[in-house]
Amino acid sequence: MLPTEHIQLARRFLVDADRELDAGDHFQASEKLWGAASHMVIAEMHRRGIKQSGHKAMVDTVENISEKLEDPQLSDLFARAEALHANFYHGFMVPDDVLRYRGRVHEFVDRMAELTG
């Protein structure tokens, strides 16, 4: 996939997550929100020529971007998306947590889109 396709998919996942939240399926919403964040990171990895070799590579990429921009909030926003990914498998969040983290994932996607273009 091209970076632009990853960005489009991320945006679609955000819409899908909202639909899942409206339907009351917080587990699926959690995974869609994670998907949106991860596809934005993958798009930026492609743009930078970084091999997409798994979760650690994504975390390292976000950490590096965060350090270069001197913006620790970017890493914090991505950590919220990671928590949503874990929630899909372990169900430890209440619906209000998912709703609150939703906004943080939207912010992460928007900020990564500024980088990736």
PDB file of N, CA and C in Angstrom, residues 2-107:
ATOM      1  N   LEU A   2       0.397   2.264  -0.636  1.00  0.00           N
ATOM      2  CA  LEU A   2       1.065   3.565  -0.636  1.00  0.00           C
ATOM      3  C   LEU A   2       0.726   4.330   0.639  1.00  0.00           C
ATOM      4  N   PRO A   3       1.574   5.280   1.027  1.00  0.00           N
ATOM      5  CA  PRO A   3       1.258   6.084   2.213  1.00  0.00           C
ATOM      6  C   PRO A   3      -0.132   6.718   2.144  1.00  0.00           C
ATOM      7  N   THR A   4      -0.506   7.209   0.979  1.00  0.00           N
ATOM      8  CA  THR A   4      -1.829   7.839   0.857  1.00  0.00           C
ATOM      9  C   THR A   4      -2.955   6.841   1.109  1.00  0.00           C
ATOM     10  N   GLU A   5      -2.736   5.591   0.735  1.00  0.00           N
ATOM     11  CA  GLU A   5      -3.751   4.560   0.980  1.00  0.00           C
ATOM     12  C   GLU A   5      -3.857   4.248   2.468  1.00  0.00           C
ATOM     13  N   HIS A   6      -2.720   4.253   3.170  1.00  0.00           N
ATOM     14  CA  HIS A   6      -2.753   4.047   4.621  1.00  0.00           C
ATOM     15  C   HIS A   6      -3.500   5.188   5.301  1.00  0.00           C
ATOM     16  N   ILE A   7      -3.288   6.399   4.833  1.00  0.00           N
ATOM     17  CA  ILE A   7      -3.979   7.556   5.414  1.00  0.00           C
ATOM     18  C   ILE A   7      -5.480   7.446   5.168  1.00  0.00           C
ATOM     19  N   GLN A   8      -5.863   7.076   3.962  1.00  0.00           N
ATOM     20  CA  GLN A   8      -7.289   6.902   3.655  1.00  0.00           C
ATOM     21  C   GLN A   8      -7.910   5.819   4.526  1.00  0.00           C
ATOM     22  N   LEU A   9      -7.184   4.728   4.712  1.00  0.00           N
ATOM     23  CA  LEU A   9      -7.685   3.641   5.550  1.00  0.00           C
ATOM     24  C   LEU A   9      -7.819   4.099   6.998  1.00  0.00           C
ATOM     25  N   ALA A  10      -6.855   4.870   7.476  1.00  0.00           N
ATOM     26  CA  ALA A  10      -6.933   5.391   8.842  1.00  0.00           C
ATOM     27  C   ALA A  10      -8.184   6.236   9.020  1.00  0.00           C
ATOM     28  N   ARG A  11      -8.449   7.104   8.073  1.00  0.00           N
ATOM     29  CA  ARG A  11      -9.649   7.958   8.144  1.00  0.00           C
ATOM     30  C   ARG A  11     -10.926   7.104   8.116  1.00  0.00           C
ATOM     31  N   ARG A  12     -10.920   6.059   7.308  1.00  0.00           N
ATOM     32  CA  ARG A  12     -12.083   5.166   7.251  1.00  0.00           C
ATOM     33  C   ARG A  12     -12.279   4.456   8.591  1.00  0.00           C
ATOM     34  N   PHE A  13     -11.175   4.033   9.213  1.00  0.00           N
ATOM     35  CA  PHE A  13     -11.277   3.385  10.522  1.00  0.00           C
ATOM     36  C   PHE A  13     -11.856   4.328  11.572  1.00  0.00           C
ATOM     37  N   LEU A  14     -11.538   5.615  11.496  1.00  0.00           N
ATOM     38  CA  LEU A  14     -12.118   6.570  12.447  1.00  0.00           C
ATOM     39  C   LEU A  14     -13.638   6.626  12.290  1.00  0.00           C
ATOM     40  N   VAL A  15     -14.099   6.648  11.060  1.00  0.00           N
ATOM     41  CA  VAL A  15     -15.546   6.653  10.794  1.00  0.00           C
ATOM     42  C   VAL A  15     -16.168   5.346  11.285  1.00  0.00           C
ATOM     43  N   ASP A  16     -15.500   4.234  10.998  1.00  0.00           N
ATOM     44  CA  ASP A  16     -16.004   2.931  11.441  1.00  0.00           C
ATOM     45  C   ASP A  16     -16.062   2.857  12.963  1.00  0.00           C
ATOM     46  N   ALA A  17     -15.070   3.417  13.629  1.00  0.00           N
ATOM     47  CA  ALA A  17     -15.052   3.407  15.097  1.00  0.00           C
ATOM     48  C   ALA A  17     -16.245   4.171  15.650  1.00  0.00           C
ATOM     49  N   ASP A  18     -16.554   5.305  15.051  1.00  0.00           N
ATOM     50  CA  ASP A  18     -17.717   6.073  15.504  1.00  0.00           C
ATOM     51  C   ASP A  18     -18.999   5.262  15.332  1.00  0.00           C
ATOM     52  N   ARG A  19     -19.105   4.551  14.228  1.00  0.00           N
ATOM     53  CA  ARG A  19     -20.282   3.718  13.992  1.00  0.00           C
ATOM     54  C   ARG A  19     -20.366   2.603  15.047  1.00  0.00           C
ATOM     55  N   GLU A  20     -19.225   2.002  15.366  1.00  0.00           N
ATOM     56  CA  GLU A  20     -19.207   0.947  16.392  1.00  0.00           C
ATOM     57  C   GLU A  20     -19.579   1.508  17.763  1.00  0.00           C
ATOM     58  N   LEU A  21     -19.093   2.702  18.068  1.00  0.00           N
ATOM     59  CA  LEU A  21     -19.455   3.330  19.340  1.00  0.00           C
ATOM     60  C   LEU A  21     -20.950   3.602  19.403  1.00  0.00           C
ATOM     61  N   ASP A  22     -21.505   4.113  18.315  1.00  0.00           N
ATOM     62  CA  ASP A  22     -22.947   4.372  18.261  1.00  0.00           C
ATOM     63  C   ASP A  22     -23.756   3.096  18.460  1.00  0.00           C
ATOM     64  N   ALA A  23     -23.218   1.981  17.980  1.00  0.00           N
ATOM     65  CA  ALA A  23     -23.894   0.686  18.115  1.00  0.00           C
ATOM     66  C   ALA A  23     -23.645   0.047  19.481  1.00  0.00           C
ATOM     67  N   GLY A  24     -22.779   0.659  20.292  1.00  0.00           N
ATOM     68  CA  GLY A  24     -22.495   0.129  21.621  1.00  0.00           C
ATOM     69  C   GLY A  24     -21.415  -0.933  21.658  1.00  0.00           C
ATOM     70  N   ASP A  25     -20.689  -1.120  20.567  1.00  0.00           N
ATOM     71  CA  ASP A  25     -19.629  -2.131  20.529  1.00  0.00           C
ATOM     72  C   ASP A  25     -18.277  -1.464  20.787  1.00  0.00           C
ATOM     73  N   HIS A  26     -17.950  -1.348  22.056  1.00  0.00           N
ATOM     74  CA  HIS A  26     -16.728  -0.645  22.441  1.00  0.00           C
ATOM     75  C   HIS A  26     -15.469  -1.451  22.146  1.00  0.00           C
ATOM     76  N   PHE A  27     -15.618  -2.764  22.042  1.00  0.00           N
ATOM     77  CA  PHE A  27     -14.457  -3.581  21.695  1.00  0.00           C
ATOM     78  C   PHE A  27     -14.055  -3.349  20.241  1.00  0.00           C
ATOM     79  N   GLN A  28     -15.021  -3.411  19.329  1.00  0.00           N
ATOM     80  CA  GLN A  28     -14.706  -3.158  17.920  1.00  0.00           C
ATOM     81  C   GLN A  28     -14.253  -1.715  17.709  1.00  0.00           C
ATOM     82  N   ALA A  29     -14.871  -0.785  18.424  1.00  0.00           N
ATOM     83  CA  ALA A  29     -14.444   0.618  18.314  1.00  0.00           C
ATOM     84  C   ALA A  29     -12.992   0.755  18.750  1.00  0.00           C
ATOM     85  N   SER A  30     -12.617   0.055  19.813  1.00  0.00           N
ATOM     86  CA  SER A  30     -11.233   0.101  20.294  1.00  0.00           C
ATOM     87  C   SER A  30     -10.268  -0.345  19.209  1.00  0.00           C
ATOM     88  N   GLU A  31     -10.595  -1.432  18.554  1.00  0.00           N
ATOM     89  CA  GLU A  31      -9.692  -1.966  17.536  1.00  0.00           C
ATOM     90  C   GLU A  31      -9.650  -1.076  16.295  1.00  0.00           C
ATOM     91  N   LYS A  32     -10.770  -0.492  15.934  1.00  0.00           N
ATOM     92  CA  LYS A  32     -10.781   0.422  14.783  1.00  0.00           C
ATOM     93  C   LYS A  32      -9.952   1.673  15.082  1.00  0.00           C
ATOM     94  N   LEU A  33     -10.042   2.175  16.302  1.00  0.00           N
ATOM     95  CA  LEU A  33      -9.240   3.341  16.677  1.00  0.00           C
ATOM     96  C   LEU A  33      -7.753   2.997  16.641  1.00  0.00           C
ATOM     97  N   TRP A  34      -7.402   1.825  17.139  1.00  0.00           N
ATOM     98  CA  TRP A  34      -6.010   1.381  17.041  1.00  0.00           C
ATOM     99  C   TRP A  34      -5.593   1.286  15.580  1.00  0.00           C
ATOM    100  N   GLY A  35      -6.439   0.715  14.756  1.00  0.00           N
ATOM    101  CA  GLY A  35      -6.125   0.592  13.336  1.00  0.00           C
ATOM    102  C   GLY A  35      -5.860   1.941  12.689  1.00  0.00           C
ATOM    103  N   ALA A  36      -6.642   2.938  13.054  1.00  0.00           N
ATOM    104  CA  ALA A  36      -6.444   4.285  12.504  1.00  0.00           C
ATOM    105  C   ALA A  36      -5.070   4.821  12.884  1.00  0.00           C
ATOM    106  N   ALA A  37      -4.721   4.706  14.155  1.00  0.00           N
ATOM    107  CA  ALA A  37      -3.422   5.213  14.614  1.00  0.00           C
ATOM    108  C   ALA A  37      -2.274   4.446  13.967  1.00  0.00           C
ATOM    109  N   SER A  38      -2.385   3.137  13.930  1.00  0.00           N
ATOM    110  CA  SER A  38      -1.280   2.341  13.390  1.00  0.00           C
ATOM    111  C   SER A  38      -1.081   2.597  11.896  1.00  0.00           C
ATOM    112  N   HIS A  39      -2.148   2.784  11.156  1.00  0.00           N
ATOM    113  CA  HIS A  39      -1.984   3.057   9.726  1.00  0.00           C
ATOM    114  C   HIS A  39      -1.357   4.424   9.475  1.00  0.00           C
ATOM    115  N   MET A  40      -1.589   5.376  10.358  1.00  0.00           N
ATOM    116  CA  MET A  40      -0.919   6.670  10.207  1.00  0.00           C
ATOM    117  C   MET A  40       0.581   6.524  10.443  1.00  0.00           C
ATOM    118  N   VAL A  41       0.954   5.701  11.409  1.00  0.00           N
ATOM    119  CA  VAL A  41       2.377   5.473  11.667  1.00  0.00           C
ATOM    120  C   VAL A  41       3.002   4.737  10.484  1.00  0.00           C
ATOM    121  N   ILE A  42       2.314   3.747   9.963  1.00  0.00           N
ATOM    122  CA  ILE A  42       2.836   3.007   8.813  1.00  0.00           C
ATOM    123  C   ILE A  42       3.027   3.938   7.618  1.00  0.00           C
ATOM    124  N   ALA A  43       2.087   4.845   7.400  1.00  0.00           N
ATOM    125  CA  ALA A  43       2.223   5.812   6.297  1.00  0.00           C
ATOM    126  C   ALA A  43       3.490   6.642   6.466  1.00  0.00           C
ATOM    127  N   GLU A  44       3.741   7.094   7.684  1.00  0.00           N
ATOM    128  CA  GLU A  44       4.938   7.908   7.927  1.00  0.00           C
ATOM    129  C   GLU A  44       6.205   7.066   7.810  1.00  0.00           C
ATOM    130  N   MET A  45       6.138   5.804   8.227  1.00  0.00           N
ATOM    131  CA  MET A  45       7.290   4.917   8.073  1.00  0.00           C
ATOM    132  C   MET A  45       7.627   4.744   6.594  1.00  0.00           C
ATOM    133  N   HIS A  46       6.614   4.546   5.777  1.00  0.00           N
ATOM    134  CA  HIS A  46       6.847   4.435   4.329  1.00  0.00           C
ATOM    135  C   HIS A  46       7.490   5.707   3.797  1.00  0.00           C
ATOM    136  N   ARG A  47       6.962   6.836   4.214  1.00  0.00           N
ATOM    137  CA  ARG A  47       7.477   8.115   3.726  1.00  0.00           C
ATOM    138  C   ARG A  47       8.949   8.294   4.095  1.00  0.00           C
ATOM    139  N   ARG A  48       9.331   7.799   5.265  1.00  0.00           N
ATOM    140  CA  ARG A  48      10.705   7.936   5.748  1.00  0.00           C
ATOM    141  C   ARG A  48      11.606   6.785   5.311  1.00  0.00           C
ATOM    142  N   GLY A  49      11.054   5.805   4.618  1.00  0.00           N
ATOM    143  CA  GLY A  49      11.853   4.666   4.180  1.00  0.00           C
ATOM    144  C   GLY A  49      12.196   3.693   5.292  1.00  0.00           C
ATOM    145  N   ILE A  50      11.371   3.640   6.314  1.00  0.00           N
ATOM    146  CA  ILE A  50      11.586   2.736   7.445  1.00  0.00           C
ATOM    147  C   ILE A  50      10.793   1.456   7.195  1.00  0.00           C
ATOM    148  N   LYS A  51      11.458   0.321   7.350  1.00  0.00           N
ATOM    149  CA  LYS A  51      10.791  -0.964   7.148  1.00  0.00           C
ATOM    150  C   LYS A  51       9.737  -1.170   8.233  1.00  0.00           C
ATOM    151  N   GLN A  52       8.545  -1.543   7.810  1.00  0.00           N
ATOM    152  CA  GLN A  52       7.460  -1.806   8.750  1.00  0.00           C
ATOM    153  C   GLN A  52       7.578  -3.259   9.181  1.00  0.00           C
ATOM    154  N   SER A  53       8.200  -3.460  10.340  1.00  0.00           N
ATOM    155  CA  SER A  53       8.508  -4.820  10.772  1.00  0.00           C
ATOM    156  C   SER A  53       7.805  -5.205  12.067  1.00  0.00           C
ATOM    157  N   GLY A  54       6.709  -4.546  12.373  1.00  0.00           N
ATOM    158  CA  GLY A  54       5.953  -4.939  13.548  1.00  0.00           C
ATOM    159  C   GLY A  54       5.699  -3.802  14.514  1.00  0.00           C
ATOM    160  N   HIS A  55       5.112  -4.182  15.620  1.00  0.00           N
ATOM    161  CA  HIS A  55       4.669  -3.212  16.619  1.00  0.00           C
ATOM    162  C   HIS A  55       5.823  -2.385  17.179  1.00  0.00           C
ATOM    163  N   LYS A  56       6.916  -3.030  17.514  1.00  0.00           N
ATOM    164  CA  LYS A  56       8.051  -2.300  18.090  1.00  0.00           C
ATOM    165  C   LYS A  56       8.573  -1.244  17.125  1.00  0.00           C
ATOM    166  N   ALA A  57       8.614  -1.563  15.848  1.00  0.00           N
ATOM    167  CA  ALA A  57       9.073  -0.583  14.857  1.00  0.00           C
ATOM    168  C   ALA A  57       8.155   0.632  14.836  1.00  0.00           C
ATOM    169  N   MET A  58       6.855   0.401  15.000  1.00  0.00           N
ATOM    170  CA  MET A  58       5.919   1.531  15.042  1.00  0.00           C
ATOM    171  C   MET A  58       6.152   2.380  16.286  1.00  0.00           C
ATOM    172  N   VAL A  59       6.306   1.723  17.429  1.00  0.00           N
ATOM    173  CA  VAL A  59       6.554   2.457  18.678  1.00  0.00           C
ATOM    174  C   VAL A  59       7.845   3.256  18.567  1.00  0.00           C
ATOM    175  N   ASP A  60       8.894   2.631  18.068  1.00  0.00           N
ATOM    176  CA  ASP A  60      10.179   3.321  17.917  1.00  0.00           C
ATOM    177  C   ASP A  60      10.058   4.517  16.980  1.00  0.00           C
ATOM    178  N   THR A  61       9.298   4.363  15.911  1.00  0.00           N
ATOM    179  CA  THR A  61       9.113   5.464  14.964  1.00  0.00           C
ATOM    180  C   THR A  61       8.415   6.637  15.628  1.00  0.00           C
ATOM    181  N   VAL A  62       7.353   6.360  16.359  1.00  0.00           N
ATOM    182  CA  VAL A  62       6.637   7.444  17.044  1.00  0.00           C
ATOM    183  C   VAL A  62       7.543   8.100  18.082  1.00  0.00           C
ATOM    184  N   GLU A  63       8.301   7.305  18.816  1.00  0.00           N
ATOM    185  CA  GLU A  63       9.229   7.866  19.810  1.00  0.00           C
ATOM    186  C   GLU A  63      10.262   8.767  19.136  1.00  0.00           C
ATOM    187  N   ASN A  64      10.812   8.322  18.017  1.00  0.00           N
ATOM    188  CA  ASN A  64      11.810   9.127  17.299  1.00  0.00           C
ATOM    189  C   ASN A  64      11.215  10.430  16.786  1.00  0.00           C
ATOM    190  N   ILE A  65      10.028  10.366  16.214  1.00  0.00           N
ATOM    191  CA  ILE A  65       9.365  11.579  15.731  1.00  0.00           C
ATOM    192  C   ILE A  65       9.096  12.523  16.896  1.00  0.00           C
ATOM    193  N   SER A  66       8.617  11.958  17.978  1.00  0.00           N
ATOM    194  CA  SER A  66       8.303  12.746  19.170  1.00  0.00           C
ATOM    195  C   SER A  66       9.545  13.466  19.697  1.00  0.00           C
ATOM    196  N   GLU A  67      10.661  12.750  19.727  1.00  0.00           N
ATOM    197  CA  GLU A  67      11.919  13.352  20.186  1.00  0.00           C
ATOM    198  C   GLU A  67      12.394  14.436  19.232  1.00  0.00           C
ATOM    199  N   LYS A  68      12.360  14.164  17.929  1.00  0.00           N
ATOM    200  CA  LYS A  68      12.825  15.151  16.947  1.00  0.00           C
ATOM    201  C   LYS A  68      11.987  16.419  16.977  1.00  0.00           C
ATOM    202  N   LEU A  69      10.699  16.255  17.188  1.00  0.00           N
ATOM    203  CA  LEU A  69       9.809  17.416  17.245  1.00  0.00           C
ATOM    204  C   LEU A  69       9.777  18.063  18.628  1.00  0.00           C
ATOM    205  N   GLU A  70      10.463  17.413  19.580  1.00  0.00           N
ATOM    206  CA  GLU A  70      10.418  17.843  20.983  1.00  0.00           C
ATOM    207  C   GLU A  70       8.967  17.969  21.442  1.00  0.00           C
ATOM    208  N   ASP A  71       8.226  16.921  21.156  1.00  0.00           N
ATOM    209  CA  ASP A  71       6.792  16.891  21.425  1.00  0.00           C
ATOM    210  C   ASP A  71       6.411  15.554  22.066  1.00  0.00           C
ATOM    211  N   PRO A  72       6.597  15.430  23.385  1.00  0.00           N
ATOM    212  CA  PRO A  72       6.285  14.160  24.041  1.00  0.00           C
ATOM    213  C   PRO A  72       4.804  13.792  23.979  1.00  0.00           C
ATOM    214  N   GLN A  73       3.955  14.765  23.728  1.00  0.00           N
ATOM    215  CA  GLN A  73       2.527  14.462  23.668  1.00  0.00           C
ATOM    216  C   GLN A  73       2.204  13.495  22.531  1.00  0.00           C
ATOM    217  N   LEU A  74       2.951  13.556  21.455  1.00  0.00           N
ATOM    218  CA  LEU A  74       2.701  12.650  20.334  1.00  0.00           C
ATOM    219  C   LEU A  74       2.830  11.194  20.785  1.00  0.00           C
ATOM    220  N   SER A  75       3.862  10.904  21.561  1.00  0.00           N
ATOM    221  CA  SER A  75       4.033   9.545  22.097  1.00  0.00           C
ATOM    222  C   SER A  75       2.905   9.182  23.048  1.00  0.00           C
ATOM    223  N   ASP A  76       2.494  10.140  23.853  1.00  0.00           N
ATOM    224  CA  ASP A  76       1.398   9.889  24.790  1.00  0.00           C
ATOM    225  C   ASP A  76       0.098   9.573  24.053  1.00  0.00           C
ATOM    226  N   LEU A  77      -0.161  10.296  22.982  1.00  0.00           N
ATOM    227  CA  LEU A  77      -1.370  10.039  22.200  1.00  0.00           C
ATOM    228  C   LEU A  77      -1.330   8.638  21.589  1.00  0.00           C
ATOM    229  N   PHE A  78      -0.163   8.245  21.091  1.00  0.00           N
ATOM    230  CA  PHE A  78      -0.034   6.906  20.515  1.00  0.00           C
ATOM    231  C   PHE A  78      -0.207   5.835  21.591  1.00  0.00           C
ATOM    232  N   ALA A  79       0.263   6.113  22.791  1.00  0.00           N
ATOM    233  CA  ALA A  79       0.103   5.159  23.894  1.00  0.00           C
ATOM    234  C   ALA A  79      -1.375   4.914  24.192  1.00  0.00           C
ATOM    235  N   ARG A  80      -2.200   5.926  24.031  1.00  0.00           N
ATOM    236  CA  ARG A  80      -3.646   5.744  24.220  1.00  0.00           C
ATOM    237  C   ARG A  80      -4.196   4.775  23.168  1.00  0.00           C
ATOM    238  N   ALA A  81      -3.716   4.920  21.939  1.00  0.00           N
ATOM    239  CA  ALA A  81      -4.156   4.001  20.885  1.00  0.00           C
ATOM    240  C   ALA A  81      -3.717   2.570  21.204  1.00  0.00           C
ATOM    241  N   GLU A  82      -2.503   2.425  21.733  1.00  0.00           N
ATOM    242  CA  GLU A  82      -2.029   1.089  22.116  1.00  0.00           C
ATOM    243  C   GLU A  82      -2.910   0.491  23.205  1.00  0.00           C
ATOM    244  N   ALA A  83      -3.338   1.324  24.146  1.00  0.00           N
ATOM    245  CA  ALA A  83      -4.222   0.843  25.210  1.00  0.00           C
ATOM    246  C   ALA A  83      -5.550   0.355  24.627  1.00  0.00           C
ATOM    247  N   LEU A  84      -6.045   1.056  23.624  1.00  0.00           N
ATOM    248  CA  LEU A  84      -7.280   0.616  22.969  1.00  0.00           C
ATOM    249  C   LEU A  84      -7.086  -0.733  22.278  1.00  0.00           C
ATOM    250  N   HIS A  85      -5.924  -0.927  21.688  1.00  0.00           N
ATOM    251  CA  HIS A  85      -5.613  -2.209  21.048  1.00  0.00           C
ATOM    252  C   HIS A  85      -5.652  -3.331  22.088  1.00  0.00           C
ATOM    253  N   ALA A  86      -5.041  -3.095  23.231  1.00  0.00           N
ATOM    254  CA  ALA A  86      -5.060  -4.091  24.307  1.00  0.00           C
ATOM    255  C   ALA A  86      -6.480  -4.306  24.824  1.00  0.00           C
ATOM    256  N   ASN A  87      -7.258  -3.239  24.879  1.00  0.00           N
ATOM    257  CA  ASN A  87      -8.637  -3.358  25.352  1.00  0.00           C
ATOM    258  C   ASN A  87      -9.454  -4.295  24.468  1.00  0.00           C
ATOM    259  N   PHE A  88      -9.186  -4.290  23.186  1.00  0.00           N
ATOM    260  CA  PHE A  88      -9.911  -5.176  22.276  1.00  0.00           C
ATOM    261  C   PHE A  88      -9.757  -6.635  22.717  1.00  0.00           C
ATOM    262  N   TYR A  89      -8.575  -6.996  23.181  1.00  0.00           N
ATOM    263  CA  TYR A  89      -8.302  -8.375  23.577  1.00  0.00           C
ATOM    264  C   TYR A  89      -8.650  -8.677  25.028  1.00  0.00           C
ATOM    265  N   HIS A  90      -8.534  -7.669  25.900  1.00  0.00           N
ATOM    266  CA  HIS A  90      -8.656  -7.936  27.332  1.00  0.00           C
ATOM    267  C   HIS A  90      -9.853  -7.281  28.000  1.00  0.00           C
ATOM    268  N   GLY A  91     -10.500  -6.335  27.330  1.00  0.00           N
ATOM    269  CA  GLY A  91     -11.730  -5.748  27.840  1.00  0.00           C
ATOM    270  C   GLY A  91     -11.633  -5.076  29.192  1.00  0.00           C
ATOM    271  N   PHE A  92     -10.561  -4.347  29.441  1.00  0.00           N
ATOM    272  CA  PHE A  92     -10.376  -3.724  30.746  1.00  0.00           C
ATOM    273  C   PHE A  92     -10.900  -2.289  30.834  1.00  0.00           C
ATOM    274  N   MET A  93     -11.335  -1.716  29.730  1.00  0.00           N
ATOM    275  CA  MET A  93     -11.839  -0.341  29.743  1.00  0.00           C
ATOM    276  C   MET A  93     -13.358  -0.323  29.825  1.00  0.00           C
ATOM    277  N   VAL A  94     -13.855   0.685  30.531  1.00  0.00           N
ATOM    278  CA  VAL A  94     -15.294   0.929  30.516  1.00  0.00           C
ATOM    279  C   VAL A  94     -15.594   1.788  29.287  1.00  0.00           C
ATOM    280  N   PRO A  95     -16.836   1.793  28.824  1.00  0.00           N
ATOM    281  CA  PRO A  95     -17.166   2.569  27.619  1.00  0.00           C
ATOM    282  C   PRO A  95     -16.724   4.034  27.663  1.00  0.00           C
ATOM    283  N   ASP A  96     -16.808   4.672  28.819  1.00  0.00           N
ATOM    284  CA  ASP A  96     -16.379   6.074  28.909  1.00  0.00           C
ATOM    285  C   ASP A  96     -14.891   6.242  28.617  1.00  0.00           C
ATOM    286  N   ASP A  97     -14.081   5.248  28.992  1.00  0.00           N
ATOM    287  CA  ASP A  97     -12.646   5.310  28.671  1.00  0.00           C
ATOM    288  C   ASP A  97     -12.442   5.296  27.162  1.00  0.00           C
ATOM    289  N   VAL A  98     -13.159   4.424  26.483  1.00  0.00           N
ATOM    290  CA  VAL A  98     -13.028   4.322  25.025  1.00  0.00           C
ATOM    291  C   VAL A  98     -13.447   5.637  24.381  1.00  0.00           C
ATOM    292  N   LEU A  99     -14.529   6.213  24.860  1.00  0.00           N
ATOM    293  CA  LEU A  99     -14.984   7.499  24.321  1.00  0.00           C
ATOM    294  C   LEU A  99     -13.939   8.594  24.537  1.00  0.00           C
ATOM    295  N   ARG A 100     -13.337   8.608  25.711  1.00  0.00           N
ATOM    296  CA  ARG A 100     -12.324   9.624  26.016  1.00  0.00           C
ATOM    297  C   ARG A 100     -11.079   9.426  25.144  1.00  0.00           C
ATOM    298  N   TYR A 101     -10.648   8.190  24.991  1.00  0.00           N
ATOM    299  CA  TYR A 101      -9.458   7.913  24.189  1.00  0.00           C
ATOM    300  C   TYR A 101      -9.715   8.137  22.703  1.00  0.00           C
ATOM    301  N   ARG A 102     -10.971   8.045  22.295  1.00  0.00           N
ATOM    302  CA  ARG A 102     -11.334   8.293  20.901  1.00  0.00           C
ATOM    303  C   ARG A 102     -10.833   9.659  20.454  1.00  0.00           C
ATOM    304  N   GLY A 103     -11.069  10.673  21.261  1.00  0.00           N
ATOM    305  CA  GLY A 103     -10.619  12.021  20.917  1.00  0.00           C
ATOM    306  C   GLY A 103      -9.114  12.115  20.808  1.00  0.00           C
ATOM    307  N   ARG A 104      -8.420  11.376  21.642  1.00  0.00           N
ATOM    308  CA  ARG A 104      -6.956  11.400  21.597  1.00  0.00           C
ATOM    309  C   ARG A 104      -6.431  10.725  20.331  1.00  0.00           C
ATOM    310  N   VAL A 105      -7.104   9.681  19.901  1.00  0.00           N
ATOM    311  CA  VAL A 105      -6.694   9.024  18.656  1.00  0.00           C
ATOM    312  C   VAL A 105      -6.976   9.940  17.464  1.00  0.00           C
ATOM    313  N   HIS A 106      -8.113  10.604  17.483  1.00  0.00           N
ATOM    314  CA  HIS A 106      -8.396  11.564  16.405  1.00  0.00           C
ATOM    315  C   HIS A 106      -7.301  12.634  16.348  1.00  0.00           C
ATOM    316  N   GLU A 107      -6.893  13.125  17.510  1.00  0.00           N
ATOM    317  CA  GLU A 107      -5.827  14.131  17.550  1.00  0.00           C
ATOM    318  C   GLU A 107      -4.521  13.559  17.000  1.00  0.00           C
TER     319      GLU A 107
END
